Amino acid sequence: MTDQKKYETDIAIIGGGIAGITLALELLEGGERRRITILEGQDRQDFGGLAKSAFGGMMLVDTPEQKKSGITDSHELALKDWHDFADFDKDDHWPRAWAAYYVENVTPMVRDWILALGLKFLPAVQWVERGLFQPGNSVPRYHILYGTARYLMTRLISRLERAAKNGHLTLLFNHKARKFITDAGAVSGIEGDDVKSGRPFSLMAGTIIIATGGIGGNHDKVRQNWPVDWPKAPDRMLNGCHPSADGHFHDQTQDIGGRVTHLDRMWNYAAGIPHPQPRFDNHGLSLVPTRSSLWLDHRGQRIGPLPLITGFDTNFLCRQVVAREKPWSWHVMNWKIARRELAISGAEHNPDLRERKFLRLVLKLLFADDGLLRQMVAESDDFIVADNLAELTDK
């Protein structure tokens, strides 16, 4: 039997994504002198988690960016919109409390904090989830980071490394946490294994914080928690996050008496394709549905009669697609529409935004560009091009 590697710390953070990194940074820069250890199951190159590949958009409330665009917003309006859209249950005390806390604090605690890191947002505030059959965001609130979330993570990791020079932070990569260690009913540590060597380890800690993400990377768990009022979950789904977001510590928390709720309030997307260079099973890309295309089912019939249009209610789009006889669909458009409207969410396929090339970004917005379109036609079997409709259907 392999000997167990034993560690000790004062504060253990399970997960090296944006939540875990931000927490450690806040503690260190706040003068915390106790020992902090981050357990990360991936390699050092993956430090930062899903945020390193994310687009970098976020809902902010009553910001200077909104005011410069002539958008009138307020905490009261944002909270009303949230309540209108959330469909809270009568016993949803904590979700209501979170909504109130978020709209009141997101601008000073998130926007201002990000600006203090030396980042900024694009001046144009986007209007998404504005509602379809019930009100959503009554004004634009979607702020996009200049540089995408990858640039944010680069700055955060660099800052964390500087703050860690006092010797109070330990980073354990390729250390997969598996379960809690309990003593007389209290959590006293974590057990897991080194994924490279297979050697088990234990980490004893006075404080343990879970920052392991959601359940979206575990499709079995997604199906278990699929909304009961939705059509059946599809047999095959694509993964736009990461398999490590598997909900394992949701289960571990429940096993020791913790309360985990609202897992059915998940966020899925209706328009995705397999990643042309997948890094794991069912790795997917989230396409932003084009406004002017025809959205067709697997038989080539238009989904309707109400057209599916992005920006209003993403959950409605998902319900409509999974309700089809076969839960997949086509977007049909001409080249002119595609070159202007095709977009893929995330940092990877938005290089000008990611690399902060402002002039090129503006030129693409003004005059369109078919670089992304040609790339996807060359790389993906799910992009089909023909000179006429008959040829297209034959393909």
Coordinates of C-alpha atoms in Angstrom, one line a residue:
M1 CA 0.0 0.0 0.0
T2 CA 1.3 3.5 -0.9
D3 CA 2.1 5.7 2.1
Q4 CA -0.2 8.6 2.5
K5 CA 1.4 12.1 2.0
K6 CA 0.4 14.3 5.0
Y7 CA 0.0 18.0 4.8
E8 CA -1.1 20.6 7.3
T9 CA -2.5 24.1 6.8
D10 CA -4.7 26.7 8.5
I11 CA -7.0 27.5 5.6
A12 CA -7.6 25.0 2.8
I13 CA -9.3 26.0 -0.5
I14 CA -10.5 23.2 -2.7
G15 CA -10.3 24.5 -6.3
G16 CA -7.9 26.7 -8.2
G17 CA -10.5 28.6 -10.3
I18 CA -11.4 32.2 -10.2
A19 CA -13.3 31.8 -6.9
G20 CA -10.4 30.0 -5.1
I21 CA -7.8 32.4 -6.5
T22 CA -9.7 35.5 -5.6
L23 CA -10.3 34.2 -2.1
A24 CA -6.7 33.5 -1.5
L25 CA -5.6 36.8 -3.0
E26 CA -8.1 38.7 -0.8
L27 CA -6.8 36.9 2.3
L28 CA -3.2 37.6 1.5
E29 CA -3.6 41.2 0.5
G30 CA -5.8 41.7 3.6
G31 CA -2.9 40.8 5.8
E32 CA -3.8 37.2 6.6
R33 CA -0.8 35.6 8.3
R34 CA -2.1 32.1 8.6
R35 CA -1.1 29.4 6.2
I36 CA -3.2 29.0 3.1
T37 CA -3.2 26.0 0.8
I38 CA -5.0 25.7 -2.6
L39 CA -5.7 22.2 -3.8
E40 CA -6.1 22.0 -7.6
G41 CA -6.7 18.7 -9.4
Q42 CA -5.3 20.0 -12.7
D43 CA -1.8 21.0 -13.9
R44 CA -0.3 24.4 -13.2
Q45 CA -1.1 25.4 -16.8
D46 CA -4.8 25.0 -16.0
F47 CA -4.6 27.2 -12.9
G48 CA -7.5 29.6 -13.2
G49 CA -10.1 27.1 -14.3
L50 CA -12.9 27.8 -16.7
A51 CA -12.4 31.6 -16.4
K52 CA -9.3 31.4 -18.5
S53 CA -11.4 30.4 -21.5
A54 CA -14.5 32.5 -20.6
F55 CA -15.7 35.5 -22.6
G56 CA -15.8 37.8 -19.6
G57 CA -19.3 39.2 -19.6
M58 CA -21.1 40.0 -16.3
M59 CA -24.2 41.7 -15.1
L60 CA -23.5 45.0 -13.4
V61 CA -25.9 47.5 -12.0
D62 CA -26.1 51.3 -12.3
T63 CA -22.5 51.8 -13.6
P64 CA -20.7 54.7 -15.2
E65 CA -20.6 52.7 -18.4
Q66 CA -24.4 52.6 -18.4
K67 CA -24.6 56.3 -17.7
K68 CA -22.2 57.2 -20.5
S69 CA -24.5 55.3 -22.9
G70 CA -27.6 57.1 -21.6
I71 CA -28.9 54.0 -19.7
T72 CA -30.8 54.8 -16.6
D73 CA -30.5 52.0 -14.0
S74 CA -30.9 51.5 -10.3
H75 CA -30.6 48.9 -7.6
E76 CA -34.4 49.0 -7.2
L77 CA -35.0 48.4 -10.9
A78 CA -32.5 45.6 -11.1
L79 CA -34.0 43.8 -8.1
K80 CA -37.5 44.2 -9.5
D81 CA -36.3 42.7 -12.8
W82 CA -34.6 39.8 -11.0
H83 CA -37.8 39.0 -9.1
D84 CA -39.8 39.2 -12.3
F85 CA -37.5 36.7 -14.1
A86 CA -36.4 34.4 -11.3
D87 CA -39.7 32.6 -10.6
F88 CA -38.9 32.3 -6.9
D89 CA -40.7 29.7 -4.8
K90 CA -42.5 31.0 -1.8
D91 CA -39.8 29.5 0.6
D92 CA -36.9 31.0 -1.4
H93 CA -35.5 33.1 1.4
W94 CA -31.8 32.8 0.6
P95 CA -32.2 33.2 -3.1
R96 CA -34.1 36.4 -2.5
A97 CA -31.5 37.6 -0.1
W98 CA -28.7 36.8 -2.6
A99 CA -30.5 38.8 -5.3
A100 CA -30.8 41.8 -3.0
Y101 CA -27.2 41.6 -1.9
Y102 CA -25.9 41.1 -5.5
V103 CA -27.6 44.1 -7.0
E104 CA -26.6 46.3 -4.1
N105 CA -23.0 45.3 -4.1
V106 CA -21.9 44.0 -7.5
T107 CA -20.8 47.4 -8.8
P108 CA -18.5 48.4 -5.9
M109 CA -17.4 44.9 -5.1
V110 CA -16.9 43.5 -8.6
R111 CA -16.7 46.4 -11.2
D112 CA -14.6 48.7 -9.0
W113 CA -12.4 45.9 -7.8
I114 CA -11.7 44.8 -11.4
L115 CA -10.9 48.4 -12.4
A116 CA -8.5 48.6 -9.5
L117 CA -6.6 45.6 -11.0
G118 CA -6.0 47.8 -14.1
L119 CA -8.7 46.3 -16.3
K120 CA -11.6 48.0 -18.0
F121 CA -14.9 47.2 -19.7
L122 CA -15.9 47.9 -23.3
P123 CA -17.9 51.1 -23.5
A124 CA -20.9 49.5 -25.1
V125 CA -23.2 47.7 -22.6
Q126 CA -25.1 44.8 -24.1
W127 CA -28.7 43.9 -23.6
V128 CA -29.3 40.2 -22.9
E129 CA -32.0 38.1 -21.1
R130 CA -34.4 40.9 -21.6
G131 CA -37.3 38.5 -21.3
L132 CA -39.9 37.0 -23.6
F133 CA -43.1 36.0 -21.9
Q134 CA -42.1 37.6 -18.7
P135 CA -39.9 40.7 -18.1
G136 CA -36.2 40.2 -17.7
N137 CA -33.5 42.9 -17.8
S138 CA -35.5 46.0 -18.6
V139 CA -32.2 47.9 -19.5
P140 CA -28.8 46.7 -20.8
R141 CA -26.6 45.4 -18.0
Y142 CA -24.2 43.0 -19.7
H143 CA -20.7 44.4 -19.4
I144 CA -17.8 42.9 -21.3
L145 CA -14.2 42.8 -20.1
Y146 CA -11.7 44.3 -22.5
G147 CA -9.3 41.4 -22.8
T148 CA -11.8 38.7 -21.9
A149 CA -11.7 36.8 -18.6
R150 CA -8.4 35.3 -19.6
Y151 CA -6.7 38.7 -19.2
L152 CA -8.4 39.0 -15.8
M153 CA -7.1 35.6 -14.7
T154 CA -3.6 36.5 -15.9
R155 CA -3.6 39.6 -13.7
L156 CA -5.1 37.8 -10.7
I157 CA -2.6 34.9 -10.9
S158 CA 0.3 37.4 -11.3
R159 CA -0.9 39.3 -8.3
L160 CA -1.4 36.2 -6.3
E161 CA 2.1 35.0 -7.0
R162 CA 3.5 38.4 -5.8
A163 CA 1.3 38.3 -2.6
A164 CA 2.5 34.7 -2.0
K165 CA 6.1 35.7 -1.6
N166 CA 5.6 36.1 2.1
G167 CA 5.5 32.3 2.3
H168 CA 2.0 31.9 3.6
L169 CA 0.6 30.3 0.4
T170 CA 1.1 26.7 -0.8
L171 CA -0.2 25.6 -4.2
L172 CA -0.7 21.9 -4.7
F173 CA -1.4 21.0 -8.3
N174 CA -2.5 17.6 -9.5
H175 CA -3.9 17.0 -6.1
K176 CA -7.5 15.8 -6.5
A177 CA -9.6 16.2 -3.3
R178 CA -12.0 13.3 -2.8
K179 CA -13.6 13.5 0.6
F180 CA -13.7 15.3 3.9
I181 CA -12.0 14.0 7.1
T182 CA -14.3 14.4 10.1
D183 CA -13.6 14.2 13.8
A184 CA -16.5 14.1 16.3
G185 CA -18.9 15.5 13.6
A186 CA -16.6 18.4 12.6
V187 CA -14.7 18.6 9.4
S188 CA -11.0 18.6 10.1
G189 CA -9.3 17.9 6.8
I190 CA -9.5 16.5 3.3
E191 CA -8.3 13.3 1.7
G192 CA -7.4 12.8 -2.0
D193 CA -4.7 11.6 -4.3
D194 CA -2.0 12.9 -6.5
V195 CA -3.4 12.3 -10.0
K196 CA 0.1 11.9 -11.5
S197 CA 1.6 9.4 -9.0
G198 CA -1.5 7.9 -7.6
R199 CA -0.2 8.5 -4.1
P200 CA -2.9 9.3 -1.5
F201 CA -2.7 12.4 0.6
S202 CA -4.4 14.1 3.5
L203 CA -4.5 17.8 4.3
M204 CA -5.5 18.8 7.8
A205 CA -7.0 22.3 8.1
G206 CA -8.8 24.5 10.6
T207 CA -10.9 26.1 7.9
I208 CA -12.0 24.4 4.6
I209 CA -13.6 26.3 1.7
I210 CA -15.1 24.6 -1.3
A211 CA -14.5 26.5 -4.6
T212 CA -15.0 23.6 -7.1
G213 CA -17.5 25.1 -9.4
G214 CA -20.9 23.7 -10.4
I215 CA -22.3 20.4 -11.9
G216 CA -22.2 21.3 -15.6
G217 CA -19.2 19.0 -16.3
N218 CA -21.0 15.9 -15.1
H219 CA -23.8 15.1 -17.5
D220 CA -25.2 12.3 -15.3
K221 CA -25.7 14.8 -12.5
V222 CA -27.2 17.3 -15.0
R223 CA -29.8 14.7 -16.0
Q224 CA -30.5 13.9 -12.3
N225 CA -31.3 17.5 -11.6
W226 CA -32.9 18.4 -15.0
P227 CA -35.8 20.8 -14.5
V228 CA -39.0 18.7 -14.0
D229 CA -41.1 21.0 -16.1
W230 CA -38.7 20.8 -19.1
P231 CA -38.8 18.2 -21.9
K232 CA -36.6 15.2 -21.4
A233 CA -32.9 15.8 -21.3
P234 CA -31.1 14.8 -24.5
D235 CA -29.1 11.6 -24.6
R236 CA -26.1 13.5 -25.8
M237 CA -25.0 16.9 -24.5
L238 CA -21.8 19.0 -25.1
N239 CA -19.7 20.2 -22.3
G240 CA -18.8 23.9 -22.4
C241 CA -17.2 24.0 -19.0
H242 CA -14.9 21.3 -17.8
P243 CA -15.3 17.7 -16.5
S244 CA -13.8 18.8 -13.1
A245 CA -17.0 20.7 -12.5
D246 CA -18.6 17.4 -11.5
G247 CA -20.6 18.3 -8.4
H248 CA -18.5 15.8 -6.3
F249 CA -18.2 18.1 -3.4
H250 CA -21.9 19.0 -3.6
D251 CA -22.4 15.3 -2.7
Q252 CA -19.7 15.3 -0.1
T253 CA -21.2 18.3 1.6
Q254 CA -24.6 16.7 1.7
D255 CA -23.1 13.5 3.1
I256 CA -21.9 15.4 6.2
G257 CA -25.2 17.2 6.7
G258 CA -24.7 20.3 4.5
R259 CA -27.6 21.7 2.6
V260 CA -27.4 21.9 -1.2
T261 CA -30.4 23.3 -3.0
H262 CA -31.6 24.5 -6.4
L263 CA -29.4 22.4 -8.6
D264 CA -32.2 22.3 -11.1
R265 CA -31.6 26.1 -11.7
M266 CA -28.8 25.3 -14.1
W267 CA -27.8 27.4 -17.1
N268 CA -27.6 25.6 -20.4
Y269 CA -27.3 26.8 -24.0
A270 CA -29.2 25.8 -27.1
A271 CA -26.7 26.3 -29.8
G272 CA -23.4 24.4 -29.6
I273 CA -21.1 22.2 -31.7
P274 CA -18.4 19.8 -30.9
H275 CA -15.0 21.5 -30.4
P276 CA -12.9 20.9 -33.5
Q277 CA -9.9 20.2 -31.2
P278 CA -11.5 18.7 -28.2
R279 CA -9.5 18.6 -24.9
F280 CA -11.9 16.1 -23.2
D281 CA -14.9 14.0 -24.1
N282 CA -17.9 15.9 -25.5
H283 CA -16.0 19.2 -25.4
G284 CA -18.3 21.8 -27.0
L285 CA -18.3 25.3 -28.3
S286 CA -21.2 27.6 -27.5
L287 CA -22.3 29.5 -30.6
V288 CA -24.1 32.8 -30.2
P289 CA -27.3 32.2 -32.2
T290 CA -27.4 34.5 -35.2
R291 CA -30.4 36.8 -35.4
S292 CA -31.1 36.5 -39.1
S293 CA -30.7 32.8 -39.7
L294 CA -33.5 30.2 -40.1
W295 CA -33.5 27.9 -37.0
L296 CA -34.5 24.5 -38.3
D297 CA -35.1 21.1 -36.7
H298 CA -33.4 17.8 -37.9
R299 CA -36.0 17.5 -40.7
G300 CA -35.3 20.9 -42.0
Q301 CA -38.6 22.4 -40.7
R302 CA -38.5 25.8 -39.1
I303 CA -38.9 25.7 -35.3
G304 CA -41.9 27.9 -34.5
P305 CA -44.3 29.5 -35.1
L306 CA -42.6 31.9 -32.7
P307 CA -39.1 32.4 -34.1
L308 CA -36.1 31.6 -31.8
I309 CA -34.1 34.7 -31.3
T310 CA -31.2 35.1 -28.9
G311 CA -30.9 37.8 -26.2
F312 CA -34.4 37.4 -24.7
D313 CA -34.7 34.1 -22.9
T314 CA -32.0 31.5 -23.2
N315 CA -34.0 28.9 -21.2
F316 CA -36.8 29.2 -23.6
L317 CA -34.4 28.4 -26.5
C318 CA -33.2 25.3 -24.7
R319 CA -36.7 24.1 -24.0
Q320 CA -37.7 24.5 -27.6
V321 CA -34.7 22.6 -28.9
V322 CA -34.9 19.7 -26.5
A323 CA -38.6 19.3 -27.2
R324 CA -37.9 18.3 -30.8
E325 CA -38.2 14.7 -31.9
K326 CA -34.4 14.8 -32.1
P327 CA -32.9 17.4 -29.9
W328 CA -30.5 19.1 -32.3
S329 CA -31.0 21.8 -34.9
W330 CA -29.6 23.8 -37.8
H331 CA -28.9 27.4 -38.4
V332 CA -29.3 28.2 -42.1
M333 CA -28.1 31.5 -43.5
N334 CA -26.2 33.0 -46.4
W335 CA -22.5 33.9 -46.3
K336 CA -23.2 37.6 -45.9
I337 CA -25.3 37.0 -42.7
A338 CA -22.8 34.5 -41.3
R339 CA -19.8 36.8 -41.7
R340 CA -21.6 39.6 -39.9
E341 CA -23.4 37.7 -37.2
L342 CA -21.5 34.5 -36.4
A343 CA -19.9 34.6 -33.0
I344 CA -18.6 32.0 -30.6
S345 CA -18.6 32.6 -26.9
G346 CA -15.3 32.5 -25.0
A347 CA -11.8 33.8 -25.2
E348 CA -10.4 31.3 -27.7
H349 CA -12.4 32.4 -30.7
N350 CA -12.3 36.2 -30.0
P351 CA -8.6 36.9 -30.4
D352 CA -8.9 40.7 -31.0
L353 CA -10.8 41.2 -27.8
R354 CA -8.7 38.7 -25.9
E355 CA -5.4 40.3 -27.1
R356 CA -6.8 43.8 -26.6
K357 CA -6.4 44.9 -30.2
F358 CA -8.9 47.7 -30.1
L359 CA -8.5 49.0 -33.7
R360 CA -9.0 45.6 -35.2
L361 CA -11.9 44.9 -32.9
V362 CA -13.6 48.2 -34.0
L363 CA -12.9 47.5 -37.7
K364 CA -14.5 44.0 -37.5
L365 CA -17.6 45.4 -35.8
L366 CA -17.9 48.1 -38.5
F367 CA -17.1 46.2 -41.6
A368 CA -17.5 42.5 -40.7
D369 CA -14.9 39.9 -41.3
D370 CA -15.1 36.3 -42.4
G371 CA -11.9 35.1 -40.7
L372 CA -13.8 33.2 -38.0
L373 CA -16.3 31.8 -40.5
R374 CA -13.6 30.5 -42.8
Q375 CA -11.7 29.0 -39.8
M376 CA -14.8 27.1 -38.6
V377 CA -15.7 25.9 -42.2
A378 CA -12.1 24.5 -42.4
E379 CA -12.0 23.0 -38.9
S380 CA -15.5 21.8 -38.2
D381 CA -17.7 19.2 -39.9
D382 CA -20.7 20.9 -38.4
F383 CA -20.3 23.9 -40.7
I384 CA -21.6 23.0 -44.1
V385 CA -21.3 25.3 -47.1
A386 CA -22.9 25.0 -50.5
D387 CA -23.7 27.3 -53.5
N388 CA -27.4 26.5 -53.5
L389 CA -30.1 25.0 -51.4
A390 CA -30.3 21.7 -53.3
E391 CA -26.6 21.2 -52.9
L392 CA -26.8 22.0 -49.3
T393 CA -29.5 19.5 -48.5
D394 CA -27.6 16.8 -50.4
K395 CA -24.6 17.4 -48.1

